[in-house]
mmCIF file of C-alpha atoms and ligand atoms in Angstrom:
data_model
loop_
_atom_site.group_PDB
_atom_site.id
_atom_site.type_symbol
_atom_site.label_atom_id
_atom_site.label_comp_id
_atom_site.label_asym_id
_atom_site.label_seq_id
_atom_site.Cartn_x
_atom_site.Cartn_y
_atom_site.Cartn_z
ATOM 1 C CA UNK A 1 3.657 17.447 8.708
ATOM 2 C CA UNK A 2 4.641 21.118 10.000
ATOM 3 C CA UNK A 3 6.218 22.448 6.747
ATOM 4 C CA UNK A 4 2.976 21.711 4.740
ATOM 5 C CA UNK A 5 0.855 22.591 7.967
ATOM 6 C CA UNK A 6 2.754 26.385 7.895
ATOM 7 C CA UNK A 7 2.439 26.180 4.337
ATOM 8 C CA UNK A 8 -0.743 25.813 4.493
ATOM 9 C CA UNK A 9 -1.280 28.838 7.402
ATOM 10 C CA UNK A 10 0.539 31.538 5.508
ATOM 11 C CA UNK A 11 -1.047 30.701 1.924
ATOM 12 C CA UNK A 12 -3.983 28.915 2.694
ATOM 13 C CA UNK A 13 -7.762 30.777 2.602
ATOM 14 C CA UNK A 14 -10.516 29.794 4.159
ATOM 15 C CA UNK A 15 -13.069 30.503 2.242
ATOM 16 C CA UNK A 16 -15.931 29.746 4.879
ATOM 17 C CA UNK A 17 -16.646 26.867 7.104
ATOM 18 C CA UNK A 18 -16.324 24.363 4.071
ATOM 19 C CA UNK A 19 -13.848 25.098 1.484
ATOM 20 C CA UNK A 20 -9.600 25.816 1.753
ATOM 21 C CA UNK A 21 -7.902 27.430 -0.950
ATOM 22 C CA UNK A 22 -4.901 26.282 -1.541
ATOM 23 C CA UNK A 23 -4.573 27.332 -5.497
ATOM 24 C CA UNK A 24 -0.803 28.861 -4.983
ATOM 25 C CA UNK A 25 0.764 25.503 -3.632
ATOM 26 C CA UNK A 26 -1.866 22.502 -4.685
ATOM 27 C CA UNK A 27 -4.426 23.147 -7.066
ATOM 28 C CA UNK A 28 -3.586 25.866 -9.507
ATOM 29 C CA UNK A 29 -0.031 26.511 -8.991
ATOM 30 C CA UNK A 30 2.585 23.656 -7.586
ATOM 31 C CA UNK A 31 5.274 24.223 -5.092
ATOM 32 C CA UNK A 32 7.811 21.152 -6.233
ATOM 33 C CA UNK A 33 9.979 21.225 -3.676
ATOM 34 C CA UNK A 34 7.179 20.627 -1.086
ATOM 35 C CA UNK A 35 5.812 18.328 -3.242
ATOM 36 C CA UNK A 36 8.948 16.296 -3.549
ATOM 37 C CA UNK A 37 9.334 16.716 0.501
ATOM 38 C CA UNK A 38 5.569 15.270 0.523
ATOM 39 C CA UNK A 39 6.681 12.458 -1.765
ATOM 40 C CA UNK A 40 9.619 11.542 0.891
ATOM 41 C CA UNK A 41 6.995 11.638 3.442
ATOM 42 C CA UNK A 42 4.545 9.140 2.237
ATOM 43 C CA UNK A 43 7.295 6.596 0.883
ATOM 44 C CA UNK A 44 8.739 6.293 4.636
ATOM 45 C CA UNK A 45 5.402 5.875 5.984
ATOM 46 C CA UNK A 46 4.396 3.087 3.895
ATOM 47 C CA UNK A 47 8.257 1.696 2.558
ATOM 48 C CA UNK A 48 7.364 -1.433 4.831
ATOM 49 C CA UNK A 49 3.948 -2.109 2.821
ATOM 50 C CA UNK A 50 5.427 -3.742 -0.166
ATOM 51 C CA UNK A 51 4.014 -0.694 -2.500
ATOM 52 C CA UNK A 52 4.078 -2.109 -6.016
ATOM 53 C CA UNK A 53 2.467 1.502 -7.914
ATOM 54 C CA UNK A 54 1.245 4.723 -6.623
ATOM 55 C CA UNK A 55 -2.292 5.417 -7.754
ATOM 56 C CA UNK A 56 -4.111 9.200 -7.990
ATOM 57 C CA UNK A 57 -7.149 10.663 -9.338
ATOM 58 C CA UNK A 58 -6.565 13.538 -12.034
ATOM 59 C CA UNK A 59 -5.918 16.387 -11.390
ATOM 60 C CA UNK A 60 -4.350 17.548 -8.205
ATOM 61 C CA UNK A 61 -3.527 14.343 -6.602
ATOM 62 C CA UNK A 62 -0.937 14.186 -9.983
ATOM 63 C CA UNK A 63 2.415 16.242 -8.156
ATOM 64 C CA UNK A 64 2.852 14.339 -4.861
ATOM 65 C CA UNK A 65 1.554 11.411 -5.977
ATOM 66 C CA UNK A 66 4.091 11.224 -8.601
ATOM 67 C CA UNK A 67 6.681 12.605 -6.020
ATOM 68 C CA UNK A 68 5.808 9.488 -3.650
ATOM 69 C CA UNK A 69 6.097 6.777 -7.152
ATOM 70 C CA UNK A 70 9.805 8.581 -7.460
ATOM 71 C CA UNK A 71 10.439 7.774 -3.988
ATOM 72 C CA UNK A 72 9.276 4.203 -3.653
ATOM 73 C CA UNK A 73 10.934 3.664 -7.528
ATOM 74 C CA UNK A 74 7.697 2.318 -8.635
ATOM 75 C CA UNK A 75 4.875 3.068 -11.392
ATOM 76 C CA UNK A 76 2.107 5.945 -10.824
ATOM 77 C CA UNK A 77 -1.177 5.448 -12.020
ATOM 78 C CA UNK A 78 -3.193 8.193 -13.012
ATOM 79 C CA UNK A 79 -7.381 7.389 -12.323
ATOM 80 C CA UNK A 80 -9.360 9.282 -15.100
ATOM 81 C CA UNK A 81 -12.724 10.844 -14.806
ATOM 82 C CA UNK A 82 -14.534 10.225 -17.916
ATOM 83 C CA UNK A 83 -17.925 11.553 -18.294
ATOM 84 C CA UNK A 84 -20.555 8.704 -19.181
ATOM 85 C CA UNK A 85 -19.724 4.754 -19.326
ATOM 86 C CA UNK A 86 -17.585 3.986 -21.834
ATOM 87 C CA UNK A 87 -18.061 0.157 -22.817
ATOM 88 C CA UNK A 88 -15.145 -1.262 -23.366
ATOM 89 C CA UNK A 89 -14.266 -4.507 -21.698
ATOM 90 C CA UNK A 90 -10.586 -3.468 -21.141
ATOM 91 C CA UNK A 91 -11.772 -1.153 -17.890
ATOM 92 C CA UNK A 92 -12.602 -0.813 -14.650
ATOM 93 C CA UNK A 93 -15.084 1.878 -14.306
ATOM 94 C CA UNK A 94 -17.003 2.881 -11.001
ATOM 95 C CA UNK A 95 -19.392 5.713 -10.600
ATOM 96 C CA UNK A 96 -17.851 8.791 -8.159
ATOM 97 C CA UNK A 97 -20.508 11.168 -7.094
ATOM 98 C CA UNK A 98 -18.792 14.454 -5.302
ATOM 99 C CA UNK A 99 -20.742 16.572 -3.057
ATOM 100 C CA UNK A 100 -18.373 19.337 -2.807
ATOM 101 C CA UNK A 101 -18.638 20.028 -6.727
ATOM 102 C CA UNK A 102 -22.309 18.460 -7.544
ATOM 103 C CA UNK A 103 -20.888 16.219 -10.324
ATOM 104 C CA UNK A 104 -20.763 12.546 -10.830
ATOM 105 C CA UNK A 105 -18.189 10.889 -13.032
ATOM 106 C CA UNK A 106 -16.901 7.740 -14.275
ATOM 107 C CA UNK A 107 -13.861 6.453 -12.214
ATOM 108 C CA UNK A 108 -11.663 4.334 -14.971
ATOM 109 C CA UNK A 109 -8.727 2.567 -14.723
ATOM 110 C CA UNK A 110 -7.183 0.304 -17.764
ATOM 111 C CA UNK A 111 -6.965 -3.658 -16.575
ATOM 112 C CA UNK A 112 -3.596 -3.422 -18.406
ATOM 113 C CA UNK A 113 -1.623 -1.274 -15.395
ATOM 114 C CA UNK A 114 -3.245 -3.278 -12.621
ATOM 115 C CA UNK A 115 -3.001 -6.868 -11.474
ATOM 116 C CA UNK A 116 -4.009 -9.186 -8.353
ATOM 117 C CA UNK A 117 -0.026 -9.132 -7.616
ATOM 118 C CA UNK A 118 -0.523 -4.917 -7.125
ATOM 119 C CA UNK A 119 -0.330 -3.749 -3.770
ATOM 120 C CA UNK A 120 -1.288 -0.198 -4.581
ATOM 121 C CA UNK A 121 -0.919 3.198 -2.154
ATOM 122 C CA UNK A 122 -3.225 6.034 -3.351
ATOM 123 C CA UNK A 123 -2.639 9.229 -3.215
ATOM 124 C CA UNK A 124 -4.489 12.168 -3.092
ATOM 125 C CA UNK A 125 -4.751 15.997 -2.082
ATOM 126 C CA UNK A 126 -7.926 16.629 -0.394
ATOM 127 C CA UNK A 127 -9.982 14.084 1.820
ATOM 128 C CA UNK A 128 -13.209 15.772 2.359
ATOM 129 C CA UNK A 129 -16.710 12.826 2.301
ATOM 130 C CA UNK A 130 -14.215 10.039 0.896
ATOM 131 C CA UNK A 131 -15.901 9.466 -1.857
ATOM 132 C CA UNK A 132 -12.944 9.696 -4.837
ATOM 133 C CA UNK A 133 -10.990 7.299 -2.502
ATOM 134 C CA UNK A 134 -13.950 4.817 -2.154
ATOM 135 C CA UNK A 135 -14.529 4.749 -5.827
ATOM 136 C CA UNK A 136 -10.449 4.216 -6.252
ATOM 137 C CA UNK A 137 -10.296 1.338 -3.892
ATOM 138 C CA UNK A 138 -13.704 -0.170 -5.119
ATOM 139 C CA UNK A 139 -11.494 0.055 -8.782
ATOM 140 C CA UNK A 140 -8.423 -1.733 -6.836
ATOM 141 C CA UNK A 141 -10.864 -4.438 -5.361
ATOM 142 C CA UNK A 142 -12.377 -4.901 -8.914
ATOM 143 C CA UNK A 143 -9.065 -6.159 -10.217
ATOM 144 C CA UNK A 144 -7.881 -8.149 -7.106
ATOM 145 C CA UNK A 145 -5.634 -5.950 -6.632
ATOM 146 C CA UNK A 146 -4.633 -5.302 -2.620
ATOM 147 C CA UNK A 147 -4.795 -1.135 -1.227
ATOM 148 C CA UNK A 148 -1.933 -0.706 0.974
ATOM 149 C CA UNK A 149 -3.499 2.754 2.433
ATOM 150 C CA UNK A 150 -4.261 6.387 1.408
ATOM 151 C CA UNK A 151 -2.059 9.129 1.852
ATOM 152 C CA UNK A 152 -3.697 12.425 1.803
ATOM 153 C CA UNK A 153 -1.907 16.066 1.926
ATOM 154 C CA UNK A 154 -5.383 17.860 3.467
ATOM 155 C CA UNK A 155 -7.491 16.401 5.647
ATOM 156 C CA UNK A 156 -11.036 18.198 6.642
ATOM 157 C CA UNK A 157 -11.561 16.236 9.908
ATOM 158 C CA UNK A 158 -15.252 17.658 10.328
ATOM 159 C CA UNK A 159 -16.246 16.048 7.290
ATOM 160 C CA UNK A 160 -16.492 11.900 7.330
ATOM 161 C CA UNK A 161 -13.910 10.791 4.635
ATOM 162 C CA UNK A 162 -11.549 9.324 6.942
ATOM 163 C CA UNK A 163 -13.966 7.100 9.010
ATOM 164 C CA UNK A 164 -15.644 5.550 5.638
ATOM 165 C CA UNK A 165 -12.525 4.662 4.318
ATOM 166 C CA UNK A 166 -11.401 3.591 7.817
ATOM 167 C CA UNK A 167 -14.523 1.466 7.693
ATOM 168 C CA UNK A 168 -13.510 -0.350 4.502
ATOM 169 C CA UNK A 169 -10.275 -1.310 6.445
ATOM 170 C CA UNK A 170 -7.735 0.670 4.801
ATOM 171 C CA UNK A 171 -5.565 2.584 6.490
ATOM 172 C CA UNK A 172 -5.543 6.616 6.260
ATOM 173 C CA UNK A 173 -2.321 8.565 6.369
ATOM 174 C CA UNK A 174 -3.052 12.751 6.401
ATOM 175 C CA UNK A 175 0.071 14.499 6.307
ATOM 176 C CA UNK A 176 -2.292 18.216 7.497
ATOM 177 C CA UNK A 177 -5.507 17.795 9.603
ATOM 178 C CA UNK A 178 -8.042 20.384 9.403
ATOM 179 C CA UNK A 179 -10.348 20.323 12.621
ATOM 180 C CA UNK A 180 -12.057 23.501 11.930
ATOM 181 C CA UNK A 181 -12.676 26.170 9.032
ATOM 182 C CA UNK A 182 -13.863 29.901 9.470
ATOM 183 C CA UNK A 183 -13.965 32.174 7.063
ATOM 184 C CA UNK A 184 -9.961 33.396 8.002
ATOM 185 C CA UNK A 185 -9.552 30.799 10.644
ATOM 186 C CA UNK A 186 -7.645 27.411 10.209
ATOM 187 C CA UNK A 187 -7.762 25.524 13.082
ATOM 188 C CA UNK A 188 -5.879 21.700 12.385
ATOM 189 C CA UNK A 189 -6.042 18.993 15.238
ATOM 190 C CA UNK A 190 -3.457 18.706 17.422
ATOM 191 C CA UNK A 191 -1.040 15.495 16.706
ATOM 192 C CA UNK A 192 0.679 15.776 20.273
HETATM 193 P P1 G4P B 13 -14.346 13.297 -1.462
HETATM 194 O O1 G4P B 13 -13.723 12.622 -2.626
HETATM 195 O O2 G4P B 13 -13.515 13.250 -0.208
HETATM 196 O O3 G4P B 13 -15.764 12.830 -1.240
HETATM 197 O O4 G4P B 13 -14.423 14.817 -1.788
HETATM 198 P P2 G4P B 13 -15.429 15.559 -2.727
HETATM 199 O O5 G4P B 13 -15.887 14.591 -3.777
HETATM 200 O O6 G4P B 13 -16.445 16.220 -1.892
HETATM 201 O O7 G4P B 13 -14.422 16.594 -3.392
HETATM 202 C C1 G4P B 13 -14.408 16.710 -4.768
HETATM 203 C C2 G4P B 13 -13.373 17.648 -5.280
HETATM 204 O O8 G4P B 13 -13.326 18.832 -4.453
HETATM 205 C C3 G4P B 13 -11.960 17.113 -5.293
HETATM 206 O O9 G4P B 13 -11.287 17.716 -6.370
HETATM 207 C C4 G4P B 13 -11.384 17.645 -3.996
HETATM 208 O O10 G4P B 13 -9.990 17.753 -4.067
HETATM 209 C C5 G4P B 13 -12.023 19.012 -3.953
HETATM 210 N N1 G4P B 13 -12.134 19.564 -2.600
HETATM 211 C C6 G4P B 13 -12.861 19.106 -1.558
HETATM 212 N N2 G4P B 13 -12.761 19.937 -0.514
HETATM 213 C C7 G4P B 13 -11.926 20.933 -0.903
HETATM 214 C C8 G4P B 13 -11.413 22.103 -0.247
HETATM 215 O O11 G4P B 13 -11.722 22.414 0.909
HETATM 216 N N3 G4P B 13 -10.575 22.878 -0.982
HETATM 217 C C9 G4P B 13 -10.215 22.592 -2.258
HETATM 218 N N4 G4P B 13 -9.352 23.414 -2.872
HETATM 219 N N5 G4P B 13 -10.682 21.510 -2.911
HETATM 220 C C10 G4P B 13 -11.520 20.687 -2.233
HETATM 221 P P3 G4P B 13 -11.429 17.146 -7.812
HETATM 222 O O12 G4P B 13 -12.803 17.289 -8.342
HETATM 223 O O13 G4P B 13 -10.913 15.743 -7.809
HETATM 224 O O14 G4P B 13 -10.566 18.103 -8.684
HETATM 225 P P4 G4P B 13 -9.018 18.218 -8.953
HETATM 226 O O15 G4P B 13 -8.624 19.483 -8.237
HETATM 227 O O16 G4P B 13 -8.285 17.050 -8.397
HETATM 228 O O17 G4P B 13 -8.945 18.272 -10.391
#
């Protein structure tokens, strides 16, 4: 998607050959009207799915996620990250570990927003080992529920996220693809 793409060159910092920081537009502050031309994005790529809610993991994933439930008119569901097993037999829960902060958490969605009638698009901001979206669709498969594909704002393409979750069979829509990172040097992968 150019707009987020350019958005992404004139704001975004690479911090070194890992890490983009993309705090004025994403993660700290929110440009809405990208956000809302993100939301328009995902909802024609996947209007032909039969999207029944739009699902995220707090916190980032929140804006456009909620942007794409506007556009499909359907319900978003927000994935909490609680810190140690809660028992309680109304939840889902699944164990997330993520590399690129060291911490594990406890994936948890109610059973009341989710049923085996769902056919649920999640959403999310960053794609880096795919390890948030295989805990959400490991949630999604826990309640029979169907995953009609991830949309993503910022793919890193050097790390493996896309081809595990390609690997579970769900398929992975990234609306910016980052090939390389250098410490002032985006480099995203050529779509043409
Ligand atoms: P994975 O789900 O693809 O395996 O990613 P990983 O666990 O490694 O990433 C965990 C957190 O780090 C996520 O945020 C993700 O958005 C963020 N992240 C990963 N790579 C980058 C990056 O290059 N830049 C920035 N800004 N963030 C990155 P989170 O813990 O879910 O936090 P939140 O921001 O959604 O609250």
């Amino acid at each position: 998607m150019k707009i987020l793409e350019e958005k992404i060159l004139s704001e975004g910092r690479a911090l070194g050959e890992d890490i983009l920081k993309v705090d004025s537009f994403i993660n700290h502050q929110v440009d809405p009207v990208l956000m809302q031309q993100i939301g328009e994005e995902f909802a024609a790529h996947f209007k032909d799915k039969g999207v029944t809610k739009v699902a995220t993991i707090e916190s980032s994933g929140i804006p456009p996620a909620l942007m794409t439930a506007i556009s499909l008119n359907v319900p978003l569901i927000i994935l909490k990250k609680q810190p140690s097993k809660v028992l309680n037999d109304n939840l889902y829960q699944t164990a997330v570990t993520s590399f690129t902060k060291g911490t594990t958490y406890e994936l948890t969605l109610s059973r009341q927003f989710v049923s085996e009638e769902d056919h649920v698009l999640i959403i999310d901001d960053f794609l880096a080992n795919g390890e948030a979206g295989t805990g959400a669709i490991r949630l999604f498969r826990k309640a029979h529920a169907t995953v009609a594909g991830i949309g993503i704002l910022i793919e890193k393409s050097f790390q493996p996220g896309r081809e595990k979750l390609m690997e579970q069979g769900i398929e992975v829509y990234s609306l910016a693809r980052i090939a390389k990172l250098e410490k002032g040097h985006i480099e995203f992968i050529s779509e043409d």
